[in-house]
Coordinates of C-alpha atoms and ligand atoms in Angstrom, one line a residue:
X335 CA -0.7 18.9 -13.8
X336 CA -1.6 22.5 -13.4
X337 CA -0.1 22.8 -9.9
X338 CA 3.3 21.8 -11.3
X339 CA 3.4 25.0 -13.4
X340 CA 2.4 27.3 -10.5
X341 CA 5.2 29.6 -9.6
X342 CA 4.2 30.1 -6.0
X343 CA 5.4 27.4 -3.7
X344 CA 2.1 27.4 -1.7
X345 CA 0.2 26.6 -4.9
X346 CA 2.0 23.3 -5.2
X347 CA 0.1 20.3 -4.0
X348 CA 2.9 18.7 -2.1
X349 CA 3.5 21.9 -0.1
X350 CA -0.2 22.2 0.7
X351 CA -0.2 18.6 1.9
X352 CA 2.9 19.2 4.1
X353 CA 1.4 22.3 5.6
X354 CA -1.9 20.3 6.3
X355 CA 0.1 17.6 8.0
X356 CA 2.1 20.1 10.1
X357 CA -1.2 21.8 11.2
X358 CA -3.0 18.5 11.9
X359 CA -0.6 17.3 14.6
X360 CA -0.8 20.3 17.0
X361 CA -4.5 20.6 16.2
X362 CA -5.2 16.9 17.1
X363 CA -3.1 17.2 20.3
X364 CA -4.7 20.4 21.5
X365 CA -8.3 19.7 20.7
X366 CA -8.3 16.0 21.5
X367 CA -11.4 13.8 20.8
X368 CA -13.8 16.7 20.3
X369 CA -11.5 18.3 17.7
X370 CA -11.0 15.0 16.0
X371 CA -14.7 14.4 15.8
X372 CA -15.3 17.9 14.5
X373 CA -13.1 17.3 11.5
X374 CA -13.4 13.5 11.1
X375 CA -16.2 13.8 8.6
X376 CA -14.0 15.6 6.1
X377 CA -11.5 12.7 6.2
X378 CA -14.2 10.2 5.8
X379 CA -15.6 12.1 2.8
X380 CA -12.2 12.2 1.2
X381 CA -11.8 8.4 1.7
X382 CA -15.2 7.8 0.3
X383 CA -14.3 9.8 -2.8
X384 CA -11.1 7.8 -3.2
X385 CA -12.9 4.5 -2.8
X386 CA -15.5 5.7 -5.3
X387 CA -12.9 6.0 -8.0
X388 CA -10.7 3.0 -7.1
X389 CA -12.6 0.1 -8.6
X390 CA -13.3 1.6 -12.1
X391 CA -9.7 3.0 -12.0
X392 CA -8.2 -0.4 -11.5
X393 CA -10.5 -2.0 -14.1
X394 CA -9.8 0.6 -16.9
X395 CA -6.1 1.1 -16.0
X396 CA -5.3 -2.6 -16.2
X397 CA -7.3 -3.2 -19.4
X398 CA -5.7 -0.2 -21.1
X399 CA -2.3 -1.2 -19.6
X400 CA -2.5 -4.7 -21.0
X401 CA -3.6 -3.3 -24.4
X402 CA -0.7 -0.9 -24.3
X403 CA 1.8 -3.8 -23.8
X404 CA 0.7 -5.0 -27.2
X405 CA 1.0 -8.8 -27.0
X406 CA 0.1 -11.7 -24.7
X407 CA 3.7 -12.8 -24.3
X408 CA 4.6 -9.2 -23.4
X409 CA 2.1 -9.2 -20.6
X410 CA 3.6 -12.5 -19.3
X411 CA 7.1 -10.9 -19.3
X412 CA 5.9 -7.8 -17.6
X413 CA 4.0 -9.9 -15.0
X414 CA 7.1 -12.0 -14.3
X415 CA 9.4 -8.9 -13.7
X416 CA 6.7 -7.4 -11.5
X417 CA 6.3 -10.4 -9.3
X418 CA 10.1 -10.9 -9.1
X419 CA 10.4 -7.3 -7.9
X420 CA 7.6 -7.8 -5.3
X421 CA 9.2 -11.0 -3.9
X422 CA 12.7 -9.7 -3.8
X423 CA 11.9 -6.4 -2.1
X424 CA 9.5 -7.9 0.4
X425 CA 12.2 -10.5 1.3
X426 CA 14.8 -7.8 1.8
X427 CA 12.4 -5.9 4.1
X428 CA 11.7 -9.0 6.1
X429 CA 15.4 -9.7 6.6
X430 CA 16.0 -6.1 7.9
X431 CA 13.1 -6.6 10.3
X432 CA 14.4 -10.0 11.5
X433 CA 17.8 -8.6 12.1
X434 CA 16.7 -5.6 14.0
X435 CA 14.2 -7.5 16.2
X436 CA 17.0 -9.9 17.2
X437 CA 19.6 -7.2 17.7
X438 CA 17.4 -4.7 19.6
X439 CA 15.4 -7.3 21.5
X440 CA 12.4 -5.0 22.2
X441 CA 10.2 -7.6 24.0
X442 CA 10.2 -8.3 27.7
X443 CA 8.0 -10.6 29.8
X444 CA 7.0 -7.6 32.0
X445 CA 5.0 -6.3 29.0
X446 CA 2.6 -9.4 29.1
X447 CA 0.1 -7.4 31.1
X448 CA -0.6 -5.3 28.0
X449 CA -2.1 -8.4 26.3
X450 CA -5.4 -8.2 28.2
X451 CA -8.5 -6.4 26.9
X452 CA -10.6 -7.1 23.8
X453 CA -9.0 -8.9 20.9
X454 CA -9.7 -8.3 17.2
X455 CA -10.8 -11.2 15.1
X456 CA -7.8 -12.5 13.2
X457 CA -7.0 -15.0 10.5
X458 CA -5.2 -18.0 11.8
X459 CA -4.4 -20.0 8.8
X460 CA -2.6 -19.1 5.6
X461 CA -4.9 -19.6 2.6
X462 CA -4.0 -22.7 0.8
X463 CA -2.9 -22.6 -2.8
X464 CA -6.3 -23.7 -4.0
X465 CA -8.0 -21.1 -1.9
X466 CA -5.8 -18.4 -3.3
X467 CA -6.6 -19.6 -6.8
X468 CA -10.3 -19.6 -6.1
X469 CA -10.1 -16.1 -4.7
X470 CA -8.2 -14.9 -7.8
X471 CA -10.6 -16.4 -10.3
X472 CA -13.9 -14.8 -9.8
X473 CA -17.2 -16.6 -10.6
X474 CA -18.8 -13.3 -11.1
X475 CA -16.5 -10.3 -11.7
X476 CA -19.3 -7.8 -11.1
X477 CA -19.9 -9.1 -7.6
X478 CA -16.1 -8.9 -7.0
X479 CA -16.2 -5.2 -7.8
X480 CA -18.7 -4.8 -5.0
X481 CA -18.0 -7.3 -2.3
X482 CA -15.5 -9.9 -1.5
X483 CA -17.4 -12.4 0.7
X484 CA -18.6 -12.7 4.2
X485 CA -16.6 -9.9 5.7
X486 CA -18.2 -6.5 5.0
X487 CA -15.0 -4.6 6.1
X488 CA -13.0 -6.1 3.3
X489 CA -14.7 -4.4 0.4
X490 CA -14.1 -5.4 -3.2
X491 CA -12.0 -8.4 -4.1
X492 CA -9.3 -6.5 -5.9
X493 CA -7.3 -9.7 -6.8
X494 CA -10.2 -11.2 -8.6
X495 CA -10.9 -7.8 -10.3
X496 CA -7.3 -7.6 -11.5
X497 CA -7.4 -11.2 -12.8
X498 CA -10.6 -10.4 -14.8
X499 CA -9.1 -7.1 -16.1
X500 CA -5.9 -8.8 -17.3
X501 CA -7.9 -11.5 -19.0
X502 CA -10.2 -9.0 -20.6
X503 CA -7.2 -7.0 -21.9
X504 CA -5.7 -10.1 -23.4
X505 CA -9.0 -10.8 -25.0
X506 CA -8.8 -7.4 -26.7
X507 CA -5.3 -8.1 -27.9
X508 CA -6.5 -11.3 -29.5
X509 CA -9.1 -9.5 -31.7
X510 CA -8.6 -8.6 -35.4
X511 CA -6.7 -5.3 -35.8
X512 CA -9.6 -3.0 -36.6
X513 CA -11.7 -4.2 -33.6
X514 CA -8.7 -4.3 -31.3
X515 CA -7.8 -0.7 -32.1
X516 CA -11.4 0.4 -31.5
X517 CA -11.7 -1.4 -28.2
X518 CA -8.2 -0.2 -27.1
X519 CA -9.2 3.4 -27.9
X520 CA -12.4 3.0 -25.9
X521 CA -10.7 1.7 -22.8
X522 CA -7.9 4.3 -23.0
X523 CA -10.6 6.9 -23.1
X524 CA -12.3 5.4 -20.1
X525 CA -9.0 5.3 -18.2
X526 CA -8.4 9.0 -19.1
X527 CA -11.8 9.9 -17.7
X528 CA -11.1 8.1 -14.5
X529 CA -7.7 9.8 -14.2
X530 CA -9.5 13.2 -14.8
X531 CA -11.9 12.5 -12.0
X532 CA -9.0 11.3 -9.8
X533 CA -7.3 14.6 -10.5
X534 CA -10.3 16.5 -9.1
X535 CA -10.4 14.3 -6.0
X536 CA -6.7 14.9 -5.5
X537 CA -7.3 18.6 -5.2
X538 CA -9.0 17.8 -1.9
X539 CA -6.0 15.9 -0.6
X540 CA -4.7 18.7 1.7
X541 CA -8.1 18.9 3.4
X542 CA -8.5 15.2 3.5
X543 CA -5.0 14.6 4.9
X544 CA -5.5 17.3 7.5
X545 CA -8.8 15.7 8.7
X546 CA -7.5 12.1 8.7
X547 CA -4.4 13.0 10.6
X548 CA -6.0 15.3 13.2
X549 CA -8.6 12.5 13.8
X550 CA -5.9 9.9 14.6
X551 CA -3.8 12.3 16.7
X552 CA -6.9 13.5 18.6
X553 CA -8.0 9.9 19.4
X554 CA -4.6 8.5 20.4
X555 CA -3.2 8.8 23.9
X556 CA 0.5 8.9 24.9
X557 CA 0.7 6.1 27.5
X558 CA 0.8 3.1 25.1
X559 CA 3.6 4.9 23.1
X560 CA 5.8 4.9 26.2
X561 CA 5.3 1.3 27.2
X562 CA 5.8 0.0 23.7
X563 CA 8.5 2.5 22.8
X564 CA 11.2 -0.1 22.1
X565 CA 8.9 -2.1 19.9
X566 CA 7.8 0.9 18.0
X567 CA 11.4 2.1 17.5
X568 CA 12.4 -1.3 16.2
X569 CA 9.6 -1.3 13.6
X570 CA 10.3 2.3 12.7
X571 CA 14.1 1.8 12.4
X572 CA 13.6 -1.2 10.1
X573 CA 11.0 0.7 8.0
X574 CA 13.4 3.6 7.7
X575 CA 16.3 1.4 6.6
X576 CA 14.1 -0.1 4.0
X577 CA 12.8 3.2 2.8
X578 CA 16.0 5.2 3.0
X579 CA 18.6 2.6 2.0
X580 CA 17.2 -0.5 0.2
X581 CA 14.5 1.1 -1.9
X582 CA 16.5 4.2 -2.9
X583 CA 19.3 1.9 -4.0
X584 CA 16.9 0.0 -6.2
X585 CA 15.6 3.3 -7.5
X586 CA 19.1 4.4 -8.4
X587 CA 20.6 1.2 -9.7
X588 CA 17.6 -0.5 -11.4
X589 CA 15.2 2.4 -12.2
X590 CA 18.2 4.7 -12.8
X591 CA 16.4 7.6 -11.2
X592 CA 17.3 10.1 -8.5
X593 CA 15.5 8.6 -5.5
X594 CA 15.1 12.0 -3.8
X595 CA 13.4 13.6 -6.8
X596 CA 11.2 10.6 -7.4
X597 CA 10.1 10.6 -3.8
X598 CA 9.3 14.3 -4.1
X599 CA 7.1 13.5 -7.1
X600 CA 5.4 10.9 -5.1
X601 CA 4.7 13.1 -2.1
X602 CA 0.9 13.4 -2.5
X603 CA 0.6 9.6 -2.7
X604 CA 2.9 9.1 0.3
X605 CA 1.1 11.6 2.4
X606 CA -2.3 10.1 1.6
X607 CA -0.9 6.6 2.3
X608 CA 0.4 7.9 5.6
X609 CA -2.8 9.6 6.7
X610 CA -5.3 7.0 5.4
X611 CA -3.2 3.9 6.3
X612 CA -4.6 2.3 3.1
X613 CA -2.7 1.4 0.0
X614 CA -6.1 1.0 -1.8
X615 CA -7.3 4.5 -0.8
X616 CA -3.9 6.0 -1.9
X617 CA -3.9 4.1 -5.2
X618 CA -5.6 6.9 -7.3
X619 CA -3.0 9.4 -6.0
X620 CA -0.2 6.8 -6.5
X621 CA -1.2 6.4 -10.2
X622 CA -1.4 10.1 -10.8
X623 CA 1.9 10.8 -9.0
X624 CA 3.8 8.0 -10.7
X625 CA 2.5 8.8 -14.2
X626 CA 2.0 12.5 -14.3
X627 CA 4.6 13.7 -11.8
X628 CA 7.1 10.8 -12.0
X629 CA 6.9 10.3 -15.8
X630 CA 6.5 6.5 -15.7
X631 CA 4.7 5.2 -18.8
X632 CA 1.1 4.6 -18.2
X633 CA 1.1 1.1 -19.8
X634 CA 3.6 0.0 -17.1
X635 CA 2.2 1.8 -14.1
X636 CA -1.4 0.9 -15.0
X637 CA -0.5 -2.7 -14.5
X638 CA 2.2 -2.7 -11.8
X639 CA 0.5 -0.2 -9.3
X640 CA -2.9 -1.8 -8.8
X641 CA -1.3 -5.2 -8.5
X642 CA 1.3 -3.8 -6.1
X643 CA -1.3 -2.1 -3.9
X644 CA -2.9 -5.5 -3.4
X645 CA 0.0 -7.9 -3.1
X646 CA 3.3 -6.0 -2.6
X647 CA 3.6 -4.9 1.0
X648 CA 7.2 -4.6 2.1
X649 CA 6.3 -2.5 5.1
X650 CA 3.6 -5.0 6.2
X651 CA 5.9 -8.0 5.8
X652 CA 8.6 -6.3 7.8
X653 CA 6.2 -5.3 10.5
X654 CA 4.7 -8.8 10.8
X655 CA 8.2 -10.2 11.3
X656 CA 9.2 -7.7 14.0
X657 CA 5.8 -7.9 15.8
X658 CA 5.9 -11.7 16.0
X659 CA 9.4 -11.8 17.3
X660 CA 8.5 -9.1 19.8
X661 CA 5.5 -11.1 21.0
X662 CA 7.7 -14.2 21.3
X663 CA 10.1 -12.3 23.4
X664 CA 7.3 -11.0 25.7
X665 CA 6.1 -14.6 26.3
X666 CA 9.7 -15.7 27.0
X667 CA 9.8 -17.9 23.9
X668 CA 13.1 -18.3 22.2
X669 CA 12.4 -18.9 18.5
X670 CA 14.9 -21.2 16.9
X671 CA 16.5 -20.6 13.6
X672 CA 14.1 -22.8 11.7
X673 CA 11.2 -21.2 13.5
X674 CA 12.4 -17.8 12.4
X675 CA 12.6 -19.1 8.9
X676 CA 8.9 -20.1 9.2
X677 CA 8.2 -16.5 10.5
X678 CA 9.9 -15.1 7.4
X679 CA 7.9 -17.3 5.0
X680 CA 4.5 -16.8 6.7
X681 CA 5.2 -13.1 7.1
X682 CA 5.7 -12.9 3.3
X683 CA 2.4 -14.9 2.7
X684 CA 0.5 -12.7 5.2
X685 CA 1.7 -9.5 3.5
X686 CA 0.6 -10.9 0.1
X687 CA -2.7 -11.9 1.5
X688 CA -3.4 -8.6 3.4
X689 CA -5.8 -6.3 1.8
X690 CA -4.7 -2.7 1.2
X691 CA -6.9 -1.4 4.0
X692 CA -6.2 -0.2 7.5
X693 CA -5.1 -2.8 10.1
X694 CA -5.1 -5.6 7.5
X695 CA -1.6 -6.5 8.6
X696 CA -2.7 -6.9 12.2
X697 CA -5.5 -9.2 11.2
X698 CA -3.2 -11.4 9.1
X699 CA -0.7 -11.7 12.0
X700 CA -2.7 -14.6 13.4
X701 CA -1.3 -16.7 10.5
X702 CA 2.3 -16.1 11.5
X703 CA 1.6 -16.5 15.3
X704 CA -0.2 -19.8 14.7
X705 CA 2.5 -21.1 12.4
X706 CA 5.1 -20.9 15.3
X707 CA 2.7 -21.9 18.1
X708 CA 2.4 -18.5 19.8
X709 CA -0.9 -17.5 21.4
X710 CA -3.2 -15.2 19.5
X711 CA -3.7 -13.1 22.6
X712 CA -0.2 -11.8 21.8
X713 CA -1.9 -9.4 19.3
X714 CA -3.3 -7.6 22.3
X715 CA 0.2 -6.5 23.2
X716 CA 0.6 -4.4 20.1
X717 CA -2.9 -3.3 19.4
X718 CA -2.6 0.1 21.1
X719 CA 0.1 1.4 18.7
X720 CA -1.0 -0.4 15.6
X721 CA -2.6 2.6 13.9
X722 CA 0.5 4.8 13.9
X723 CA 2.7 1.9 12.7
X724 CA 0.1 1.1 10.1
X725 CA 0.4 4.6 8.7
X726 CA 4.2 4.2 8.5
X727 CA 4.2 0.7 7.0
X728 CA 1.5 1.7 4.4
X729 CA 3.7 4.7 3.3
X730 CA 6.6 2.2 2.8
X731 CA 4.2 -0.2 0.9
X732 CA 3.2 2.6 -1.5
X733 CA 6.8 3.8 -1.9
X734 CA 7.9 0.3 -2.9
X735 CA 5.0 -0.1 -5.4
X736 CA 6.0 3.2 -7.0
X737 CA 9.7 2.3 -7.2
X738 CA 8.6 -1.1 -8.6
X739 CA 6.7 0.7 -11.4
X740 CA 9.8 2.8 -12.3
X741 CA 12.1 -0.2 -12.1
X742 CA 9.9 -2.4 -14.3
X743 CA 9.5 0.5 -16.7
X744 CA 13.3 0.7 -17.0
X745 CA 13.7 -3.0 -17.4
X746 CA 11.0 -3.0 -20.1
X747 CA 12.6 -0.3 -22.1
X748 CA 16.2 0.2 -21.4
X749 CA 17.8 3.3 -23.0
X750 CA 18.6 2.6 -26.7
X751 CA 16.7 -0.7 -26.4
Ligands
LIG2231 N1 -2.7 -0.8 5.8 C1 -1.7 -1.5 5.0 C2 -1.9 -1.1 3.6 O1 -3.0 -0.7 3.2 C3 -1.9 -3.0 5.2 C4 -1.5 -3.3 6.6 O2 -2.3 -3.2 7.5 O3 -0.3 -3.6 6.9 O4 -1.0 -1.2 2.8

């Protein structure tokens, strides 16, 4: 990217984004709601541009990624490694969350008063296997690109889109050579076009990040932060352990990369994940950062990243776990060992099922609460601070997806292999 070759530090995108974040926080605090509303439209516009590119980007990236793998069995192998990475890292995150929530014990029955007020509508039952399958296999892929069902806040059905794209890519691989090459060329070109457009949108990231962050800071009061301090600290400490110990170790040992340098390359994606609280919205920047700045081959990242943005959510899984244990503590319920196992399992399912959009984790928490017999009103306890925690967990989600892409790339083509 051009900005990489600029000699001046302020010409580099990640510095521009850091400065934007540094300015947004005091701006939001000082100007409050009026200031937030004055700049909010810029953030909204930035998000709309990102959403505009995300569906065709996923479609073309996966088709060209699958074509790039070269064979149907290769796609199966890649898929297996990817899913294994997702499950292992999410489980590791959950265990850290469980450990800290039990050690710190942030919940207290005196906090129950916070549970009043309006409740968001939540999911209460984990989707059954057949439901998941039906959601994955679209009747009409064009409809899935637009709308996922009854809930207008959920946007396109990305899982169905991914399934169709993988199938389509495998269809191309099964064609006779001449046609296969022509189709592959075409989809690689389409993908290149989408990446070009993405690059233009990314130029606006400093402005977008500034506006989104100022908007959140301007609208959020301090009181809730004080009452829920111990809970927030538990989630944040667990997220930090996962992001600063577990994931860097995987980056070092499996991907064989310097985690610090890789994180620097990812900074535009991480900053967008943080300010938008949406893995889907950050996906265009994640792809650009991982491929162009991080040097991960496009045939791998084109497949691993869109799937990761939809199903791999380490930060969300960890958060579900801490939040449910916190709620149990506030209601004076002692969760037994087997109940905590149920929390772990359902938290993993809830994180897989959560869409890559703001507050999806909160909505899915109903599944975990119901599984261990806790009241859904418990969600009211943690509502006030959910946005800020959502920003942090989404950053960890995107960081994990990106390390997953580097790790799978390494496993797919070891040096000298
Ligand atoms: N906002 C998160 C994401 O997009 C999902 C969640 O709410 O935990 O990754």
